[in-house]
Short mmCIF file of C-alpha atoms and ligand atoms in Angstrom, two decimals:
data_model
loop_
_atom_site.label_atom_id
_atom_site.label_comp_id
_atom_site.label_asym_id
_atom_site.label_seq_id
_atom_site.Cartn_x
_atom_site.Cartn_y
_atom_site.Cartn_z
CA MET A 1396 51.53 104.83 129.16
CA LYS A 1397 51.76 101.10 129.69
CA ARG A 1398 52.51 100.01 126.02
CA PHE A 1399 55.81 102.58 125.92
CA ALA A 1400 56.92 100.73 128.60
CA PRO A 1401 58.37 97.53 126.63
CA ILE A 1402 59.90 100.77 124.04
CA ALA A 1403 61.46 102.52 127.37
CA PHE A 1404 63.07 99.64 129.38
CA ALA A 1405 64.60 98.32 125.34
CA THR A 1406 66.04 101.52 124.89
CA THR A 1407 66.93 101.59 128.05
CA ILE A 1408 69.16 98.65 127.78
CA ALA A 1409 70.20 99.22 124.21
CA LEU A 1410 71.92 102.59 125.64
CA PHE A 1411 73.54 100.93 128.47
CA LEU A 1412 74.67 98.42 125.66
CA GLN A 1413 76.80 100.79 124.29
CA GLY A 1414 78.64 101.14 126.53
CA CYS A 1415 79.74 98.10 126.34
CA ALA A 1416 81.54 98.52 122.93
CA GLY A 1417 84.76 100.79 121.63
CA TRP A 1418 88.30 100.88 122.30
CA GLN A 1419 88.50 99.87 126.23
CA SER A 1420 85.84 97.08 127.01
CA ALA A 1421 86.07 93.41 127.50
CA LEU A 1422 82.80 92.56 126.26
CA ASP A 1423 84.35 93.98 122.80
CA PRO A 1424 86.91 92.07 121.89
CA LYS A 1425 89.68 92.49 119.76
CA GLY A 1426 92.20 88.93 120.12
CA PRO A 1427 92.22 86.10 121.39
CA ALA A 1428 92.80 86.16 125.27
CA ALA A 1429 89.19 88.73 125.59
CA SER A 1430 87.83 86.75 123.31
CA GLU A 1431 88.54 83.47 125.33
CA LEU A 1432 87.67 85.65 128.86
CA ALA A 1433 84.53 88.21 127.43
CA TRP A 1434 83.08 84.22 125.84
CA LEU A 1435 83.52 83.09 129.79
CA ILE A 1436 81.94 85.95 131.53
CA TRP A 1437 78.39 85.41 129.53
CA PHE A 1438 78.34 81.53 129.89
CA PHE A 1439 79.47 82.51 133.61
CA THR A 1440 76.97 84.86 133.52
CA GLY A 1441 74.61 83.15 131.63
CA LEU A 1442 74.44 80.51 134.14
CA CYS A 1443 74.42 82.26 137.04
CA ALA A 1444 71.36 83.98 136.09
CA ALA A 1445 69.76 80.87 135.10
CA VAL A 1446 70.34 79.60 138.91
CA TRP A 1447 69.22 82.66 140.45
CA VAL A 1448 65.67 82.62 137.60
CA LEU A 1449 65.71 79.32 139.45
CA VAL A 1450 66.73 79.22 142.82
CA MET A 1451 63.82 82.02 143.24
CA ILE A 1452 60.74 80.28 141.86
CA ALA A 1453 61.84 77.30 144.20
CA LEU A 1454 61.30 80.01 146.47
CA ALA A 1455 57.57 81.44 145.07
CA LEU A 1456 55.71 78.36 144.62
CA PRO A 1457 55.93 77.05 148.30
CA LEU A 1458 55.17 80.87 149.28
CA MET A 1459 51.89 81.02 146.78
CA MET A 1460 50.60 77.35 147.25
CA ARG A 1461 47.95 76.90 149.92
CA PRO A 1462 49.61 75.17 153.15
CA ARG A 1463 47.39 71.23 152.34
CA GLU A 1464 45.71 70.56 155.97
CA ARG A 1465 47.29 67.52 157.44
CA ALA A 1466 44.47 64.26 159.08
CA GLU A 1467 46.80 63.99 161.49
CA PRO A 1468 49.30 66.43 161.73
CA LEU A 1469 51.45 64.73 164.62
CA VAL A 1470 52.51 61.30 162.70
CA ILE A 1471 55.28 61.72 160.73
CA ASP A 1472 54.88 61.33 156.97
CA ALA A 1473 57.91 59.19 155.60
CA ASP A 1474 57.23 59.53 151.90
CA ALA A 1475 57.06 62.93 151.86
CA ASP A 1476 59.72 63.61 154.22
CA ASN A 1477 61.22 60.95 151.76
CA ARG A 1478 60.93 62.62 148.36
CA LYS A 1479 62.25 66.64 150.15
CA LEU A 1480 65.01 64.74 151.15
CA ARG A 1481 65.46 64.10 147.59
CA VAL A 1482 64.34 67.04 146.20
CA VAL A 1483 67.60 69.02 148.77
CA LEU A 1484 70.48 66.07 148.13
CA THR A 1485 69.66 66.55 143.98
CA ALA A 1486 69.80 70.59 144.71
CA VAL A 1487 73.14 69.50 146.57
CA ALA A 1488 74.31 67.53 143.81
CA LEU A 1489 73.82 69.98 140.95
CA THR A 1490 75.29 72.55 142.27
CA ALA A 1491 78.29 70.92 143.03
CA VAL A 1492 78.75 69.42 139.16
CA ILE A 1493 78.00 73.38 138.21
CA LEU A 1494 81.08 74.83 140.61
CA VAL A 1495 82.85 71.85 139.70
CA GLY A 1496 82.01 71.88 135.78
CA LEU A 1497 82.54 76.31 136.14
CA THR A 1498 86.25 75.76 137.97
CA LEU A 1499 87.43 73.29 135.43
CA LEU A 1500 86.27 76.62 132.53
CA SER A 1501 88.64 78.79 134.40
CA PHE A 1502 90.98 76.38 134.53
CA PHE A 1503 91.41 75.64 130.55
CA ALA A 1504 90.63 79.10 129.49
CA ASN A 1505 93.87 79.48 131.30
CA ARG A 1506 95.75 77.40 129.57
CA THR A 1507 94.43 79.16 126.18
CA LEU A 1508 95.86 82.34 127.55
CA ALA A 1509 99.23 81.14 128.66
CA ALA A 1510 99.46 78.82 125.67
CA ILE A 1511 98.76 82.57 123.07
CA GLY A 1512 102.07 83.80 123.14
CA SER A 1513 104.42 80.84 123.16
CA ASP A 1514 105.72 81.49 120.15
CA ALA A 1515 105.65 85.28 120.64
CA ALA A 1516 108.70 86.66 118.52
CA LEU A 1517 108.49 90.54 120.04
CA THR A 1518 109.46 90.74 124.08
CA ILE A 1519 108.65 94.11 125.55
CA ARG A 1520 109.08 95.19 128.75
CA VAL A 1521 106.42 97.69 130.46
CA THR A 1522 108.00 99.56 133.99
CA GLY A 1523 104.95 101.09 135.77
CA HIS A 1524 105.66 104.02 137.50
CA GLN A 1525 103.99 106.56 139.53
CA TRP A 1526 102.21 107.52 137.20
CA TRP A 1527 103.68 106.19 133.88
CA TRP A 1528 104.70 103.64 132.00
CA GLU A 1529 107.86 103.10 130.45
CA VAL A 1530 108.13 100.82 127.31
CA ARG A 1531 111.40 98.95 126.27
CA TYR A 1532 111.57 96.71 123.07
CA GLU A 1533 114.24 94.04 123.55
CA ASP A 1534 116.59 93.37 121.07
CA ALA A 1535 119.14 90.64 120.11
CA THR A 1536 121.10 93.63 118.60
CA PRO A 1537 121.87 96.28 121.66
CA SER A 1538 121.48 98.84 119.21
CA ARG A 1539 117.70 98.08 118.45
CA ILE A 1540 117.20 98.17 121.87
CA LEU A 1541 114.13 101.33 122.08
CA THR A 1542 112.88 102.72 125.54
CA THR A 1543 109.91 105.47 125.15
CA ALA A 1544 106.65 106.06 127.41
CA ASN A 1545 102.81 105.62 127.50
CA GLU A 1546 102.06 104.00 124.45
CA ILE A 1547 103.24 100.30 122.61
CA HIS A 1548 102.84 99.72 119.50
CA ILE A 1549 102.81 96.46 118.38
CA PRO A 1550 102.28 94.66 115.46
CA ALA A 1551 98.82 93.16 114.55
CA GLY A 1552 98.23 89.68 113.97
CA GLU A 1553 101.31 88.67 116.43
CA PRO A 1554 101.60 87.48 119.82
CA VAL A 1555 103.55 89.19 121.18
CA ARG A 1556 105.06 89.25 124.60
CA LEU A 1557 105.11 91.66 128.17
CA LEU A 1558 108.10 91.14 130.42
CA ILE A 1559 106.09 93.28 133.23
CA THR A 1560 106.75 94.54 137.13
CA SER A 1561 107.11 98.10 138.74
CA THR A 1562 109.67 100.49 140.19
CA ASP A 1563 107.60 101.85 142.96
CA VAL A 1564 104.28 100.26 144.16
CA ILE A 1565 102.03 98.10 142.63
CA HIS A 1566 100.44 98.80 139.47
CA SER A 1567 97.62 96.04 137.74
CA PHE A 1568 98.37 96.35 133.32
CA TRP A 1569 95.15 95.95 131.89
CA ILE A 1570 93.82 96.45 127.93
CA PRO A 1571 90.29 95.33 128.23
CA SER A 1572 89.84 94.79 124.06
CA LEU A 1573 93.21 92.37 124.09
CA SER A 1574 93.33 90.61 127.85
CA GLY A 1575 93.12 90.24 131.79
CA LYS A 1576 94.76 92.26 134.07
CA LEU A 1577 97.54 91.59 134.89
CA ASP A 1578 100.12 93.12 138.17
CA LEU A 1579 102.96 94.83 137.79
CA ILE A 1580 104.73 94.37 141.39
CA PRO A 1581 108.18 95.75 142.08
CA GLY A 1582 111.37 93.46 142.40
CA ARG A 1583 108.81 90.34 140.53
CA MET A 1584 108.92 90.27 136.53
CA ASN A 1585 105.23 88.96 135.33
CA VAL A 1586 104.34 88.34 131.76
CA LEU A 1587 101.63 89.05 129.62
CA ASP A 1588 100.90 87.58 126.41
CA ILE A 1589 98.84 89.60 123.96
CA LYS A 1590 97.74 89.41 120.22
CA ALA A 1591 95.69 92.28 118.51
CA ASP A 1592 94.12 90.20 115.27
CA LYS A 1593 93.29 93.74 113.63
CA PRO A 1594 95.02 96.93 113.08
CA GLY A 1595 93.70 99.15 116.00
CA VAL A 1596 94.11 101.30 119.25
CA TYR A 1597 93.37 99.60 121.88
CA ARG A 1598 92.96 101.34 125.12
CA GLY A 1599 94.48 100.40 129.17
CA GLN A 1600 94.66 101.57 131.93
CA CYS A 1601 96.07 101.10 135.07
CA ALA A 1602 93.75 98.69 137.11
CA GLU A 1603 95.13 98.72 140.81
CA PHE A 1604 94.39 101.95 143.39
CA CYS A 1605 98.61 103.60 143.18
CA GLY A 1606 97.85 106.77 144.58
CA ALA A 1607 96.67 109.66 144.41
CA GLN A 1608 97.47 110.12 140.17
CA HIS A 1609 96.10 106.04 139.57
CA ALA A 1610 93.01 107.11 137.43
CA ASN A 1611 95.44 109.46 135.02
CA MET A 1612 97.49 105.78 134.27
CA GLY A 1613 96.10 105.11 130.25
CA THR A 1614 98.20 103.41 128.15
CA PHE A 1615 97.43 103.07 124.09
CA ILE A 1616 98.20 99.35 122.62
CA ILE A 1617 98.90 100.78 118.82
CA ALA A 1618 98.35 97.64 116.41
CA GLU A 1619 99.56 97.79 113.14
CA PRO A 1620 100.78 95.70 109.81
CA ARG A 1621 103.85 94.92 110.75
CA GLU A 1622 105.97 97.13 108.23
CA LYS A 1623 104.92 99.77 108.96
CA PHE A 1624 105.58 98.97 112.68
CA ASP A 1625 109.23 98.12 111.31
CA ALA A 1626 109.35 101.51 110.13
CA TRP A 1627 108.19 103.04 113.33
CA TRP A 1628 110.79 101.50 115.30
CA ASN A 1629 113.47 102.83 112.96
CA ASP A 1630 112.37 106.12 113.01
CA GLN A 1631 112.23 105.51 116.93
CA LEU A 1632 115.47 104.42 117.45
CA GLN A 1633 116.72 107.64 115.33
CA PRO A 1634 118.48 110.43 117.42
CA ALA A 1635 115.40 113.34 118.18
CA ALA A 1636 115.36 115.30 115.35
CA ALA A 1637 117.43 118.48 115.43
CA PRO A 1638 115.43 122.41 115.91
CA MET A 1639 114.03 123.81 112.56
CA SER A 1640 113.88 126.88 113.65
CA ASP A 1641 115.48 130.06 115.93
CA GLU A 1642 112.83 129.86 118.52
CA ALA A 1643 113.19 125.70 118.84
CA LYS A 1644 117.70 126.22 119.14
CA THR A 1645 116.55 128.46 122.01
CA GLY A 1646 114.29 125.78 123.20
CA GLU A 1647 116.82 122.85 123.23
CA ASN A 1648 119.25 125.54 125.07
CA LEU A 1649 117.20 126.19 127.53
CA PHE A 1650 115.72 122.74 127.89
CA LEU A 1651 119.43 121.07 128.68
CA LYS A 1652 120.37 123.69 131.08
CA ARG A 1653 117.85 123.67 133.22
CA PRO A 1654 116.77 120.80 135.60
CA CYS A 1655 114.70 119.10 132.83
CA VAL A 1656 118.54 116.87 132.24
CA MET A 1657 117.55 115.07 135.60
CA CYS A 1658 114.69 113.48 134.95
CA HIS A 1659 113.89 113.06 130.97
CA LYS A 1660 116.07 111.39 128.23
CA ILE A 1661 116.20 113.31 124.67
CA GLY A 1662 118.48 110.98 122.19
CA GLY A 1663 121.67 112.49 120.35
CA THR A 1664 121.91 115.56 123.12
CA PRO A 1665 122.96 114.72 127.02
CA ALA A 1666 119.48 114.87 128.58
CA GLY A 1667 120.32 111.48 129.77
CA GLY A 1668 117.47 111.06 132.60
CA THR A 1669 115.97 108.02 133.13
CA VAL A 1670 113.43 108.75 135.68
CA ALA A 1671 110.69 109.81 133.75
CA PRO A 1672 109.39 109.36 130.26
CA ASP A 1673 112.28 109.51 127.48
CA LEU A 1674 111.26 112.32 125.36
CA THR A 1675 112.95 111.22 122.41
CA HIS A 1676 109.95 111.34 119.95
CA ILE A 1677 107.53 112.71 122.16
CA ALA A 1678 105.60 114.82 119.68
CA SER A 1679 104.68 111.54 117.58
CA ARG A 1680 103.07 110.24 120.89
CA GLN A 1681 99.16 110.89 120.93
CA THR A 1682 98.90 111.70 125.06
CA LEU A 1683 101.32 113.63 126.92
CA ALA A 1684 101.03 112.12 130.49
CA ALA A 1685 100.03 109.06 130.41
CA GLY A 1686 96.45 109.44 128.54
CA THR A 1687 95.37 113.07 130.57
CA LEU A 1688 95.76 115.78 127.99
CA THR A 1689 95.85 114.99 123.75
CA MET A 1690 99.31 115.61 122.38
CA SER A 1691 98.96 119.00 120.66
CA ARG A 1692 101.18 122.22 121.52
CA GLY A 1693 98.59 124.21 124.08
CA ASN A 1694 98.71 120.59 126.24
CA LEU A 1695 102.27 120.80 125.78
CA ALA A 1696 102.92 123.85 127.09
CA ALA A 1697 100.26 123.73 130.30
CA TRP A 1698 101.48 120.80 131.24
CA ILE A 1699 104.79 122.25 131.59
CA ALA A 1700 103.67 124.79 133.25
CA ASP A 1701 101.40 123.57 135.32
CA PRO A 1702 102.20 119.86 136.28
CA GLN A 1703 100.62 120.06 138.93
CA GLY A 1704 97.47 122.06 138.71
CA ILE A 1705 96.57 118.84 136.07
CA LYS A 1706 97.84 115.65 137.40
CA PRO A 1707 98.15 116.64 141.52
CA GLY A 1708 101.49 114.68 142.90
CA SER A 1709 102.89 113.44 140.15
CA HIS A 1710 106.75 113.74 139.85
CA MET A 1711 106.65 116.39 137.03
CA PRO A 1712 108.22 119.75 138.88
CA VAL A 1713 107.06 122.83 138.02
CA ALA A 1714 109.70 124.64 136.46
CA ASP A 1715 110.49 128.31 136.74
CA LEU A 1716 110.28 129.23 133.32
CA SER A 1717 109.69 133.26 131.99
CA GLY A 1718 106.68 133.19 129.06
CA ASP A 1719 109.48 133.52 126.07
CA GLU A 1720 111.02 130.42 127.72
CA LEU A 1721 108.20 127.85 127.64
CA ASN A 1722 107.15 128.91 124.47
CA ALA A 1723 111.04 128.21 123.44
CA ILE A 1724 110.72 124.92 125.21
CA VAL A 1725 107.64 124.03 123.47
CA ALA A 1726 108.74 124.92 119.52
CA TYR A 1727 111.10 122.35 120.40
CA LEU A 1728 109.50 120.02 121.71
CA GLU A 1729 106.75 119.42 119.29
CA GLY A 1730 109.34 118.79 116.73
CA LEU A 1731 110.41 115.95 118.59
CA LYS A 1732 108.50 113.14 115.88
CU1 CUA B 3266 99.46 102.54 138.48
CU2 CUA B 3266 97.14 102.38 139.91
#
C-alpha cells in the first residue's frame, strides 16, 4: 500500500494541475499581460512557500530539542540573550527586505502592463450591463463604428485598448488567459490594454458579484489574424441579411410588430432598441445570453420561449408567442449571420 502512496499523490497533483490549463486560466497565459502576471503569481507563491517552510522548521527545531539544564537558573546569561536578539533582528530585517522586494516586483509588473497598449491602434468600448457585455468598436470614420455584444474580436499579435464602463452596477472584466481584472464602474471610464500573442478563443467572466446572473455573464475574446479580423469587421458593418424563406419573412414581420424592437436593434430594419444586445448578426456569434447557451436553432427557441427559466432575473421578458410564431422568429434570427 505504502508503495502506491507517491503514485497516488503524483496523480492527484497532475489532475489538479490539469485544471490550470485551457481557455480561461491565469496560469496558462496567452498574452504579455497574463505572462507577466503568471510569472508574478509563481514567484510570490514560491517565495512565500519557502518562507513558510523555513518558519515551520524554526518552530519545530526548538520543540524537538531537549531543554538544556542550567547550573544557575537565575543568573542572566548575557551571551545567550545577545545571540537570541541577533536572530530576531536578522529575521525582522529579512522580512522587511522580502516585503520591499515583492512590492517593487508588483510595481514594475504594473509598469509593464501599462506599457502594453501605449501604441494600440484599435480602441474598443466595453460596457457592462446586467448581465451581458456591449462591445463598440471605435473608428475615426463614423460609418465604421460597430456595435455588437458578448464576443470581442481582436487582431492577434496587436495591442488593443479597451475603454470599460458600466450602465448599472459594478462589474469586473476578466480574461484570465490574456490579462488581469479591471472593474467596470458606472460613470467612470477605465482603461485595460490587452494583447493576444496568437489566434485563439479565450473565455472571460464577470469577476465582481453583480446580481442574480453574475455567474452567467461570460464573454469571449476571439483573436484572429489581421486580414480575418478586418473581413469580420466589414461583414459586421453590413445591414442584416434579408430573410431567405417565407417562414423567416413572417418571423421578421413578427419581430418588428412585437415588443422585441423596444430593446433590440437589427441593422437595416426599423428595430432600433439599444438597451439589449444588437441582433444584426446574432447568428454569427458562438453563444447566446452572454455565454449561457451555445448558438443553435434549438437554443434560440428555448431562450425566446423561456428566458426566465434559463437565466432567472434577466431583463429579457417572456414574449407571448404561439408555437408557429416562435418557429418563424427563430427562422428569421438564425439567418442573421
Ligand atoms: Cu457582471 Cu458579475
